[in-house]
Coordinates of N, CA and C in Angstrom, one line a residue:
Chain A
G336 N -18.7 -29.8 7.5 CA -18.0 -29.7 8.7 C -17.7 -28.2 8.9
A337 N -17.0 -27.9 10.0 CA -16.8 -26.5 10.4 C -15.8 -25.9 9.5
G338 N -16.0 -24.6 9.2 CA -15.1 -23.8 8.4 C -14.1 -23.1 9.2
V339 N -13.4 -22.2 8.6 CA -12.3 -21.3 9.3 C -13.1 -20.4 10.2
S340 N -12.7 -20.3 11.5 CA -13.4 -19.3 12.3 C -12.4 -18.3 12.8
Q341 N -12.9 -17.1 13.0 CA -12.0 -16.0 13.4 C -12.8 -15.2 14.5
S342 N -11.9 -14.8 15.5 CA -12.5 -14.0 16.6 C -11.4 -12.9 17.0
P343 N -12.0 -11.8 17.5 CA -13.4 -11.4 17.4 C -13.8 -11.0 16.0
S344 N -15.1 -10.9 15.8 CA -15.6 -10.4 14.5 C -15.4 -8.9 14.2
N345 N -15.4 -8.3 15.4 CA -15.1 -6.8 15.3 C -14.2 -6.5 16.5
K346 N -13.3 -5.5 16.2 CA -12.5 -5.0 17.4 C -12.3 -3.5 17.2
V347 N -12.6 -2.8 18.2 CA -12.3 -1.4 18.2 C -11.2 -1.0 19.2
T348 N -10.2 -0.4 18.9 CA -9.1 -0.1 19.8 C -8.7 1.4 19.7
E349 N -7.9 1.7 20.7 CA -7.4 3.0 20.6 C -5.9 3.0 20.1
K350 N -5.6 4.1 19.4 CA -4.3 4.2 18.8 C -3.2 3.9 19.9
G351 N -2.3 3.1 19.6 CA -1.2 2.8 20.5 C -1.3 1.4 21.4
K352 N -2.6 1.0 21.4 CA -2.9 -0.2 22.1 C -2.4 -1.4 21.2
D353 N -2.2 -2.6 21.9 CA -2.0 -3.8 21.2 C -3.1 -4.7 21.0
V354 N -3.3 -5.4 20.0 CA -4.5 -6.2 19.6 C -4.0 -7.6 19.3
E355 N -4.8 -8.6 19.5 CA -4.6 -10.0 19.1 C -5.8 -10.5 18.3
L356 N -5.6 -11.0 17.2 CA -6.7 -11.6 16.4 C -6.4 -13.1 16.2
R357 N -7.5 -13.8 16.3 CA -7.4 -15.2 16.4 C -8.0 -15.9 15.2
C358 N -7.4 -17.0 14.7 CA -7.8 -17.8 13.6 C -7.8 -19.3 14.0
D359 N -8.9 -20.0 13.8 CA -9.0 -21.4 14.0 C -9.3 -22.0 12.6
P360 N -8.2 -22.7 12.1 CA -8.3 -23.2 10.7 C -9.2 -24.4 10.6
I361 N -9.5 -24.9 9.5 CA -10.2 -26.2 9.3 C -9.3 -27.3 9.9
S362 N -10.0 -28.3 10.7 CA -9.2 -29.3 11.3 C -8.4 -30.2 10.2
G363 N -7.2 -30.3 10.4 CA -6.4 -31.0 9.5 C -5.7 -30.4 8.5
H364 N -6.0 -29.0 8.3 CA -5.3 -28.2 7.4 C -3.9 -27.8 7.8
T365 N -3.0 -28.1 7.0 CA -1.6 -27.8 7.5 C -1.1 -26.4 7.2
A366 N -1.8 -25.8 6.2 CA -1.4 -24.4 5.8 C -2.3 -23.4 6.4
L367 N -1.8 -22.2 6.7 CA -2.6 -21.1 7.2 C -2.0 -19.9 6.7
Y368 N -2.9 -19.0 6.2 CA -2.5 -17.7 5.6 C -3.4 -16.6 6.4
W369 N -2.6 -15.5 6.5 CA -3.2 -14.2 6.9 C -3.2 -13.2 5.7
Y370 N -4.3 -12.6 5.6 CA -4.5 -11.5 4.5 C -5.1 -10.3 5.3
R371 N -4.9 -9.1 4.5 CA -5.4 -7.9 5.1 C -6.2 -7.2 4.0
Q372 N -7.5 -6.8 4.3 CA -8.2 -6.1 3.3 C -8.5 -4.7 3.7
S373 N -7.9 -3.8 3.1 CA -8.1 -2.4 3.5 C -8.5 -1.5 2.3
L374 N -9.0 -0.3 2.5 CA -9.6 0.5 1.5 C -8.5 0.9 0.7
G375 N -7.4 1.3 1.1 CA -6.3 1.8 0.3 C -5.4 0.8 -0.4
Q376 N -5.4 -0.4 0.2 CA -4.3 -1.4 -0.3 C -5.1 -2.6 -0.9
G377 N -6.4 -2.7 -0.9 CA -7.0 -4.0 -1.4 C -6.7 -5.0 -0.4
L378 N -6.7 -6.2 -1.1 CA -6.4 -7.6 -0.4 C -5.0 -7.8 -0.5
E379 N -4.1 -7.9 0.6 CA -2.8 -8.2 0.5 C -2.4 -9.3 1.5
F380 N -1.4 -10.2 1.0 CA -1.0 -11.2 1.8 C 0.0 -10.7 2.9
L381 N -0.2 -11.3 4.1 CA 0.6 -10.9 5.3 C 1.6 -12.0 5.7
I382 N 1.2 -13.2 6.0 CA 2.0 -14.2 6.5 C 1.4 -15.6 6.1
Y383 N 2.4 -16.7 6.1 CA 1.9 -18.0 5.7 C 2.6 -19.0 6.6
F384 N 2.0 -19.9 7.1 CA 2.4 -21.0 8.0 C 2.2 -22.3 7.1
Q385 N 3.2 -23.2 7.2 CA 3.1 -24.5 6.7 C 3.7 -25.5 7.6
G386 N 2.8 -26.3 8.2 CA 3.3 -27.3 9.2 C 4.2 -26.7 10.2
N387 N 5.3 -27.3 10.4 CA 6.4 -26.9 11.3 C 7.4 -26.2 10.6
S388 N 7.3 -25.8 9.4 CA 8.3 -25.0 8.7 C 8.3 -23.6 9.2
A389 N 9.4 -22.9 8.9 CA 9.5 -21.5 9.3 C 8.5 -20.7 8.4
P390 N 7.7 -19.8 9.1 CA 6.7 -19.0 8.3 C 7.3 -18.1 7.3
D391 N 6.5 -17.8 6.2 CA 6.9 -16.8 5.3 C 6.3 -15.5 5.8
K392 N 7.1 -14.7 6.2 CA 6.6 -13.4 6.9 C 6.8 -12.2 5.9
S393 N 7.0 -12.5 4.5 CA 7.4 -11.5 3.7 C 6.2 -10.3 3.5
G394 N 5.1 -10.6 3.8 CA 4.1 -9.6 3.6 C 3.7 -8.7 4.9
L395 N 4.3 -9.0 5.9 CA 4.1 -8.2 7.1 C 4.6 -6.7 6.9
P396 N 3.7 -5.8 7.2 CA 4.0 -4.4 6.7 C 5.1 -3.7 7.6
S397 N 5.1 -4.2 8.9 CA 6.2 -3.5 9.8 C 6.5 -4.6 10.9
D398 N 7.4 -4.1 11.7 CA 7.8 -5.1 12.9 C 6.7 -5.0 14.0
R399 N 5.8 -4.2 13.8 CA 4.7 -4.2 14.8 C 3.8 -5.4 14.7
F400 N 3.9 -5.9 13.6 CA 3.0 -7.1 13.2 C 3.8 -8.5 13.5
S401 N 3.2 -9.3 14.2 CA 3.7 -10.7 14.3 C 2.6 -11.7 14.3
A402 N 3.0 -12.9 14.1 CA 2.0 -14.0 14.2 C 2.6 -15.3 14.6
E403 N 1.8 -16.1 15.3 CA 2.4 -17.4 15.7 C 1.3 -18.4 15.5
R404 N 1.7 -19.6 15.4 CA 0.8 -20.7 15.2 C 1.1 -21.8 16.2
T405 N 0.3 -22.1 17.1 CA 0.6 -23.0 18.1 C 0.1 -24.5 17.9
G406 N 1.0 -25.4 17.9 CA 0.5 -26.8 17.7 C 0.1 -27.0 16.4
G407 N 0.4 -26.3 15.4 CA 0.0 -26.5 14.1 C -1.4 -26.2 13.8
S408 N -2.1 -25.5 14.7 CA -3.5 -25.3 14.5 C -3.8 -23.9 14.6
V409 N -4.3 -23.4 15.8 CA -4.8 -22.0 16.0 C -3.6 -21.0 15.8
S410 N -3.9 -19.9 15.1 CA -3.0 -18.8 14.9 C -3.4 -17.6 15.5
T411 N -2.5 -16.8 15.9 CA -2.8 -15.5 16.5 C -1.9 -14.5 15.8
L412 N -2.6 -13.4 15.4 CA -1.9 -12.3 14.7 C -2.0 -11.2 15.7
T413 N -0.7 -10.7 16.0 CA -0.6 -9.6 17.0 C -0.2 -8.4 16.3
I414 N -0.8 -7.2 16.6 CA -0.4 -6.0 16.2 C -0.1 -5.1 17.4
Q415 N 1.1 -4.6 17.5 CA 1.6 -3.8 18.7 C 1.5 -2.4 18.3
R416 N 1.2 -1.5 19.3 CA 1.1 0.0 19.2 C 0.3 0.3 17.9
T417 N -0.9 -0.1 17.9 CA -1.7 0.0 16.7 C -1.7 1.5 16.2
Q418 N -1.9 1.6 14.9 CA -2.0 3.0 14.3 C -3.4 2.9 13.5
Q419 N -3.7 4.1 13.1 CA -5.0 4.3 12.4 C -5.0 3.6 11.1
E420 N -3.8 3.5 10.4 CA -3.6 2.8 9.1 C -3.8 1.3 9.2
D421 N -3.7 0.8 10.4 CA -4.0 -0.6 10.6 C -5.4 -0.9 10.5
S422 N -6.3 0.0 10.5 CA -7.8 -0.4 10.4 C -8.0 -1.1 9.1
A423 N -8.6 -2.2 9.1 CA -8.8 -3.1 8.1 C -9.7 -4.3 8.5
V424 N -9.9 -5.2 7.6 CA -10.4 -6.5 7.8 C -9.3 -7.5 7.7
Y425 N -9.1 -8.2 8.6 CA -8.0 -9.2 8.7 C -8.7 -10.7 8.4
L426 N -8.2 -11.2 7.2 CA -8.8 -12.5 6.8 C -7.8 -13.6 7.1
C427 N -8.3 -14.7 7.5 CA -7.4 -16.0 7.7 C -8.0 -17.0 6.7
A428 N -7.1 -17.8 6.1 CA -7.4 -18.9 5.3 C -6.5 -20.1 5.6
S429 N -7.2 -21.3 5.3 CA -6.4 -22.4 5.5 C -6.5 -23.4 4.3
S430 N -5.5 -24.3 4.1 CA -5.6 -25.2 3.0 C -4.7 -26.4 3.5
T431 N -4.8 -27.5 2.7 CA -3.9 -28.6 2.9 C -3.5 -29.3 1.6
P432 N -2.2 -29.4 1.4 CA -1.2 -28.6 2.0 C -1.1 -27.1 1.3
G433 N -0.2 -26.4 1.7 CA -0.2 -24.9 1.2 C 0.5 -25.0 -0.1
T434 N -0.1 -25.4 -1.2 CA 0.5 -25.1 -2.5 C -0.6 -24.4 -3.4
V435 N -0.1 -24.0 -4.5 CA -1.1 -23.1 -5.3 C -2.3 -23.9 -5.8
T436 N -2.1 -25.2 -6.0 CA -3.3 -25.9 -6.5 C -4.4 -26.3 -5.5
N437 N -4.1 -26.1 -4.2 CA -5.0 -26.4 -3.3 C -5.9 -25.2 -2.8
E438 N -7.1 -25.4 -2.8 CA -8.2 -24.2 -2.5 C -7.8 -23.7 -1.0
Q439 N -7.9 -22.4 -0.9 CA -7.8 -21.8 0.4 C -9.2 -21.5 0.8
F440 N -9.5 -21.9 2.0 CA -10.9 -21.6 2.6 C -10.7 -20.4 3.5
F441 N -11.5 -19.5 3.4 CA -11.4 -18.2 4.0 C -12.4 -18.1 5.2
G442 N -11.9 -17.6 6.4 CA -12.8 -17.2 7.5 C -13.6 -15.9 7.1
P443 N -14.5 -15.5 8.1 CA -15.3 -14.3 7.8 C -14.6 -13.1 8.1
G444 N -13.4 -13.1 8.7 CA -12.6 -12.0 8.9 C -12.9 -11.3 10.3
T445 N -11.9 -10.5 10.7 CA -12.0 -9.6 11.9 C -11.9 -8.2 11.4
R446 N -12.8 -7.3 11.7 CA -12.8 -6.0 11.4 C -12.1 -5.1 12.4
L447 N -11.0 -4.6 12.2 CA -10.2 -3.8 13.2 C -10.4 -2.3 12.9
T448 N -10.9 -1.6 13.9 CA -10.9 -0.2 13.8 C -10.1 0.5 14.9
V449 N -9.1 1.3 14.4 CA -8.2 2.0 15.3 C -8.6 3.4 15.4
L450 N -9.0 3.8 16.6 CA -9.6 5.3 16.7 C -8.3 6.2 17.1
Chain B
A193 N 7.4 -7.4 -11.3 CA 6.7 -8.1 -10.2 C 5.2 -8.5 -10.6
Q194 N 4.9 -9.6 -10.0 CA 3.5 -10.0 -10.3 C 2.5 -9.1 -9.8
S195 N 1.4 -9.0 -10.5 CA 0.3 -8.1 -10.2 C -1.0 -8.5 -10.9
V196 N -2.0 -8.1 -10.3 CA -3.4 -8.3 -10.9 C -4.1 -6.9 -10.9
T197 N -4.7 -6.8 -12.1 CA -5.5 -5.5 -12.2 C -6.9 -5.8 -12.7
Q198 N -7.9 -5.1 -11.9 CA -9.2 -5.2 -12.2 C -9.6 -3.8 -12.6
P199 N -9.8 -3.6 -13.8 CA -10.0 -2.1 -14.3 C -11.2 -1.4 -13.8
D200 N -12.3 -2.3 -13.5 CA -13.6 -1.8 -13.2 C -13.8 -1.9 -11.7
I201 N -13.9 -0.8 -10.9 CA -14.1 -0.8 -9.6 C -15.5 -1.1 -9.2
H202 N -16.5 -0.7 -10.0 CA -17.9 -0.8 -9.7 C -18.7 -1.0 -11.1
I203 N -19.5 -2.1 -11.0 CA -20.3 -2.3 -12.2 C -21.7 -2.6 -11.8
T204 N -22.7 -2.0 -12.6 CA -24.1 -2.2 -12.3 C -24.7 -2.8 -13.6
V205 N -25.4 -3.9 -13.3 CA -26.2 -4.6 -14.4 C -27.5 -4.8 -13.9
S206 N -28.4 -5.0 -14.9 CA -29.7 -5.4 -14.7 C -30.0 -6.9 -14.4
E207 N -30.8 -7.2 -13.6 CA -31.0 -8.7 -13.4 C -31.5 -9.3 -14.7
G208 N -30.9 -10.4 -15.1 CA -31.2 -11.1 -16.3 C -30.1 -10.8 -17.3
A209 N -29.5 -9.6 -17.2 CA -28.5 -9.3 -18.2 C -27.2 -10.1 -18.0
S210 N -26.4 -10.0 -19.1 CA -25.1 -10.7 -19.0 C -24.1 -10.0 -18.3
L211 N -23.0 -10.6 -17.8 CA -22.0 -10.0 -17.1 C -20.7 -10.4 -17.5
E212 N -19.7 -9.4 -17.6 CA -18.4 -9.7 -17.8 C -17.5 -8.8 -16.9
L213 N -16.6 -9.4 -16.0 CA -15.8 -8.7 -15.1 C -14.3 -8.9 -15.6
R214 N -13.7 -7.9 -15.8 CA -12.4 -8.0 -16.4 C -11.1 -8.2 -15.4
C215 N -10.2 -8.9 -15.8 CA -9.0 -9.1 -14.9 C -7.8 -9.2 -15.9
N216 N -6.8 -8.5 -15.5 CA -5.5 -8.7 -16.3 C -4.4 -9.0 -15.3
Y217 N -3.4 -9.8 -15.7 CA -2.4 -10.2 -14.7 C -1.0 -9.9 -15.4
S218 N -0.1 -9.8 -14.5 CA 1.3 -9.8 -14.9 C 2.0 -10.8 -14.1
Y219 N 2.6 -11.8 -14.7 CA 3.2 -12.9 -13.9 C 4.3 -13.5 -14.8
G220 N 5.4 -13.7 -14.4 CA 6.6 -14.2 -15.1 C 6.5 -15.6 -15.7
A221 N 5.7 -16.4 -15.0 CA 5.6 -17.9 -15.4 C 4.1 -18.0 -15.8
T222 N 3.8 -19.4 -16.1 CA 2.4 -19.7 -16.3 C 1.6 -19.3 -15.1
P223 N 0.6 -18.6 -15.2 CA -0.2 -18.2 -14.1 C -1.2 -19.2 -13.6
Y224 N -1.4 -19.2 -12.4 CA -2.5 -20.0 -11.7 C -3.4 -18.9 -11.3
L225 N -4.7 -19.0 -11.9 CA -5.6 -17.9 -11.8 C -6.9 -18.3 -11.1
F226 N -7.4 -17.4 -10.3 CA -8.6 -17.6 -9.4 C -9.5 -16.5 -9.5
W227 N -10.8 -16.8 -9.4 CA -11.8 -15.8 -9.0 C -12.5 -16.1 -7.8
Y228 N -12.6 -15.1 -6.9 CA -13.3 -15.3 -5.6 C -14.5 -14.3 -5.5
V229 N -15.4 -14.7 -4.7 CA -16.6 -13.7 -4.5 C -16.7 -13.5 -3.0
Q230 N -17.0 -12.3 -2.6 CA -17.2 -12.0 -1.3 C -18.5 -11.2 -1.2
S231 N -19.5 -11.9 -0.4 CA -20.7 -11.3 -0.2 C -20.6 -10.5 1.1
P232 N -21.5 -9.6 1.3 CA -21.4 -8.6 2.5 C -21.2 -9.4 3.8
G233 N -20.3 -9.2 4.6 CA -20.1 -9.7 5.8 C -19.6 -11.2 5.8
Q234 N -19.2 -11.7 4.6 CA -18.7 -13.1 4.4 C -17.3 -13.1 4.1
G235 N -16.7 -14.3 4.2 CA -15.3 -14.5 3.8 C -15.4 -14.7 2.3
L236 N -14.3 -14.9 1.7 CA -14.2 -15.2 0.2 C -14.5 -16.5 0.0
Q237 N -15.2 -16.8 -1.2 CA -15.6 -18.1 -1.6 C -14.9 -18.3 -3.1
L238 N -14.3 -19.4 -3.3 CA -13.8 -19.6 -4.6 C -14.9 -19.9 -5.7
L239 N -14.9 -19.2 -6.7 CA -15.8 -19.4 -7.8 C -15.2 -20.4 -9.0
L240 N -14.0 -20.2 -9.2 CA -13.4 -21.1 -10.3 C -11.9 -20.8 -10.3
K241 N -11.2 -21.7 -10.9 CA -9.8 -21.5 -11.1 C -9.2 -22.1 -12.4
Y242 N -8.1 -21.7 -12.8 CA -7.4 -22.1 -14.0 C -5.9 -22.5 -13.7
F243 N -5.6 -23.6 -14.1 CA -4.1 -24.0 -14.0 C -3.6 -24.3 -15.3
S244 N -4.2 -25.1 -16.0 CA -3.7 -25.4 -17.4 C -4.8 -26.1 -18.1
G245 N -4.5 -26.4 -19.4 CA -5.5 -27.1 -20.2 C -6.5 -26.2 -20.9
D246 N -7.7 -26.7 -20.9 CA -8.9 -25.9 -21.5 C -8.9 -24.5 -21.1
T247 N -8.9 -23.6 -21.9 CA -8.8 -22.1 -21.5 C -10.2 -21.5 -21.0
L248 N -11.2 -22.3 -21.2 CA -12.5 -21.9 -20.7 C -12.8 -22.8 -19.5
V249 N -13.1 -22.2 -18.4 CA -13.2 -23.0 -17.2 C -14.6 -22.7 -16.6
Q250 N -15.2 -23.6 -16.1 CA -16.6 -23.5 -15.5 C -16.5 -23.5 -14.0
G251 N -17.3 -22.6 -13.4 CA -17.2 -22.6 -11.9 C -18.6 -22.8 -11.3
I252 N -18.8 -22.4 -10.1 CA -20.0 -22.5 -9.4 C -20.9 -21.4 -9.6
K253 N -22.1 -21.5 -9.3 CA -23.2 -20.5 -9.5 C -23.3 -20.0 -10.9
G254 N -23.0 -20.8 -11.9 CA -23.2 -20.5 -13.3 C -22.1 -19.6 -13.9
F255 N -21.0 -19.4 -13.2 CA -20.0 -18.5 -13.7 C -19.0 -19.4 -14.5
E256 N -18.3 -18.6 -15.5 CA -17.3 -19.2 -16.3 C -16.2 -18.1 -16.5
A257 N -14.9 -18.5 -16.8 CA -13.9 -17.5 -17.1 C -13.0 -18.1 -18.3
E258 N -12.5 -17.2 -19.0 CA -11.7 -17.6 -20.1 C -10.3 -17.0 -20.0
F259 N -9.3 -17.9 -20.0 CA -7.9 -17.5 -20.0 C -7.4 -17.2 -21.3
K260 N -6.8 -16.0 -21.6 CA -6.3 -15.5 -22.9 C -4.8 -15.0 -22.6
R261 N -4.0 -16.0 -22.9 CA -2.5 -15.8 -22.7 C -2.0 -14.5 -23.4
S262 N -2.5 -14.4 -24.7 CA -2.1 -13.2 -25.5 C -2.4 -11.9 -25.0
Q263 N -3.6 -11.9 -24.2 CA -4.1 -10.7 -23.6 C -3.8 -10.5 -22.1
S264 N -3.0 -11.6 -21.6 CA -2.9 -11.6 -20.1 C -4.2 -11.3 -19.4
S265 N -5.3 -12.0 -19.8 CA -6.6 -11.7 -19.3 C -7.3 -13.0 -18.7
F266 N -8.0 -12.9 -17.8 CA -8.9 -14.0 -17.2 C -10.1 -13.4 -16.9
N267 N -11.1 -13.1 -17.8 CA -12.3 -12.5 -17.5 C -13.3 -13.3 -17.1
L268 N -14.2 -12.9 -16.2 CA -15.2 -13.7 -15.5 C -16.6 -13.4 -16.2
R269 N -17.3 -14.4 -16.5 CA -18.7 -14.0 -17.3 C -19.8 -14.9 -16.7
K270 N -20.9 -14.4 -16.9 CA -22.1 -15.1 -16.5 C -23.2 -14.6 -17.5
P271 N -23.9 -15.6 -18.1 CA -25.0 -15.2 -19.1 C -26.1 -14.4 -18.6
S272 N -26.5 -14.7 -17.4 CA -27.7 -14.1 -16.8 C -27.6 -13.9 -15.4
V273 N -27.4 -12.6 -15.0 CA -27.2 -12.3 -13.6 C -28.4 -12.3 -12.6
H274 N -28.2 -12.9 -11.5 CA -29.3 -12.9 -10.5 C -29.1 -11.9 -9.4
W275 N -30.2 -11.5 -8.8 CA -29.9 -10.4 -7.7 C -29.0 -10.9 -6.6
S276 N -28.9 -12.1 -6.4 CA -28.1 -12.6 -5.3 C -26.6 -12.7 -5.8
D277 N -26.4 -12.3 -7.0 CA -24.9 -12.2 -7.5 C -24.3 -10.9 -7.0
A278 N -25.0 -10.0 -6.5 CA -24.5 -8.7 -6.0 C -23.5 -9.0 -4.9
A279 N -22.3 -8.6 -5.1 CA -21.2 -8.9 -4.2 C -19.8 -8.2 -4.7
E280 N -18.8 -8.5 -4.1 CA -17.5 -8.1 -4.6 C -16.7 -9.2 -5.1
Y281 N -16.1 -9.0 -6.3 CA -15.5 -10.1 -7.0 C -13.9 -9.7 -7.1
F282 N -13.2 -10.7 -6.8 CA -11.7 -10.6 -6.8 C -11.0 -11.7 -7.7
C283 N -10.3 -11.1 -8.5 CA -9.3 -12.0 -9.4 C -7.9 -12.1 -8.6
A284 N -7.3 -13.3 -8.7 CA -6.1 -13.5 -8.1 C -5.1 -14.4 -8.9
V285 N -3.9 -14.3 -8.7 CA -2.9 -15.2 -9.2 C -2.2 -15.7 -8.0
G286 N -2.0 -17.1 -8.1 CA -1.3 -17.8 -7.1 C 0.2 -18.0 -7.3
E287 N 0.9 -17.8 -6.1 CA 2.3 -17.9 -6.4 C 2.8 -19.3 -6.3
H288 N 3.6 -19.6 -7.4 CA 4.1 -21.0 -7.5 C 5.6 -21.0 -7.9
G289 N 6.1 -22.0 -8.0 CA 7.5 -22.0 -8.5 C 8.4 -22.7 -7.4
S290 N 9.5 -22.0 -7.1 CA 10.5 -22.6 -6.2 C 9.9 -22.5 -4.7
S291 N 9.1 -21.5 -4.4 CA 8.6 -21.3 -3.1 C 7.3 -22.1 -3.0
N292 N 6.5 -21.9 -4.0 CA 5.2 -22.6 -4.1 C 4.3 -22.6 -2.7
T293 N 4.3 -21.4 -2.1 CA 3.6 -21.3 -0.9 C 2.0 -21.2 -1.3
G294 N 1.6 -21.0 -2.4 CA 0.3 -20.9 -2.8 C -0.3 -19.4 -2.4
K295 N 0.5 -18.6 -1.9 CA -0.1 -17.3 -1.4 C -0.7 -16.5 -2.7
L296 N -1.8 -15.9 -2.5 CA -2.5 -15.3 -3.5 C -2.2 -13.8 -3.6
I297 N -2.1 -13.3 -4.8 CA -2.0 -11.8 -5.1 C -3.3 -11.4 -5.7
F298 N -3.9 -10.5 -5.1 CA -5.3 -10.2 -5.5 C -5.3 -8.8 -6.3
G299 N -6.3 -8.7 -7.1 CA -6.7 -7.4 -7.7 C -7.5 -6.6 -6.7
Q300 N -7.8 -5.4 -7.0 CA -8.3 -4.5 -6.2 C -9.9 -4.8 -6.0
G301 N -10.5 -5.7 -6.8 CA -11.8 -6.0 -6.6 C -12.8 -5.2 -7.5
T302 N -14.0 -5.9 -7.9 CA -14.9 -5.2 -8.5 C -16.3 -5.4 -7.8
T303 N -16.9 -4.3 -7.5 CA -18.2 -4.5 -6.8 C -19.3 -4.5 -7.8
L304 N -20.2 -5.6 -7.7 CA -21.2 -5.8 -8.6 C -22.5 -5.4 -7.9
Q305 N -23.2 -4.5 -8.6 CA -24.5 -4.1 -8.2 C -25.6 -4.6 -9.2
V306 N -26.6 -5.2 -8.8 CA -27.7 -5.7 -9.6 C -29.0 -5.0 -9.5
K307 N -29.4 -4.5 -10.5 CA -30.7 -3.6 -10.6 C -31.8 -4.6 -10.8
P308 N -33.0 -4.4 -10.1 CA -34.1 -5.3 -10.3 C -34.8 -5.0 -11.8

C-alpha cells in the first residue's frame, strides 16, 4: 500500500518568507510525528498528533513554527518568517496508535533551503 | 535527560568485512531501542528494535543488535557487509511512560561507506 508522502520534496525560499510543508500519513494511522534533520542538530522531534487529542508541541523550536492536522489525516507544518537556521530536511512519520511499541513509518522528507 | 550517543560519525569498511556501529543511551527507565537506516534521498527505515526479553535481536537485511544494560549500549552488527549497506544509520530511544507518545530521540547518526 501507499506509504507516507510529503510535499514538496524540495523547497527553496528567501529569508523572512513563510513556508508550508505537507504530510500525508498512511491511511488509518492515528499518530503523526514531525522531525527535523539538520547538520548542526541531527534528527530532532518537533511535534506529535494522536487522534483528536491535543498535540505534543514540546519539540517546536520557536513560535514561528506551527502545525495542524485536519480531519485526523493530512498535516501541515508552517514556518513563519523563515531564517537560515531553519534550513533542514523535515521528516514526517505515522503510526497506529502512537505508542513506543508501534513502528513509525517515515516519509522521504522535504528539504528546505532558506537563502 | 534522555539522550543517545553514536560515537562514530563516519565508518568505512570493505565489502564482505564485518561491521559494528556503536550506540550508547542515557534513559531513566527501561529503554525501548531502535536502529534505523537512511539511504540517500530516502526516508528512515526500521532495521530492528528492542523492548525486552532476549538481549540479542535480529532485524532485516541481516543486521542484529545486542542490548547491554551494564554498558548502556545497543550496538548494531552485521557479519558481512554488502555495497548496498552504504547509508546513514541512526540509533534511537523511544519515549514511554506516563506520556508514552512514542516520540523518538535519535543519535547523531553514523555514515557507513563500503569499499569495493
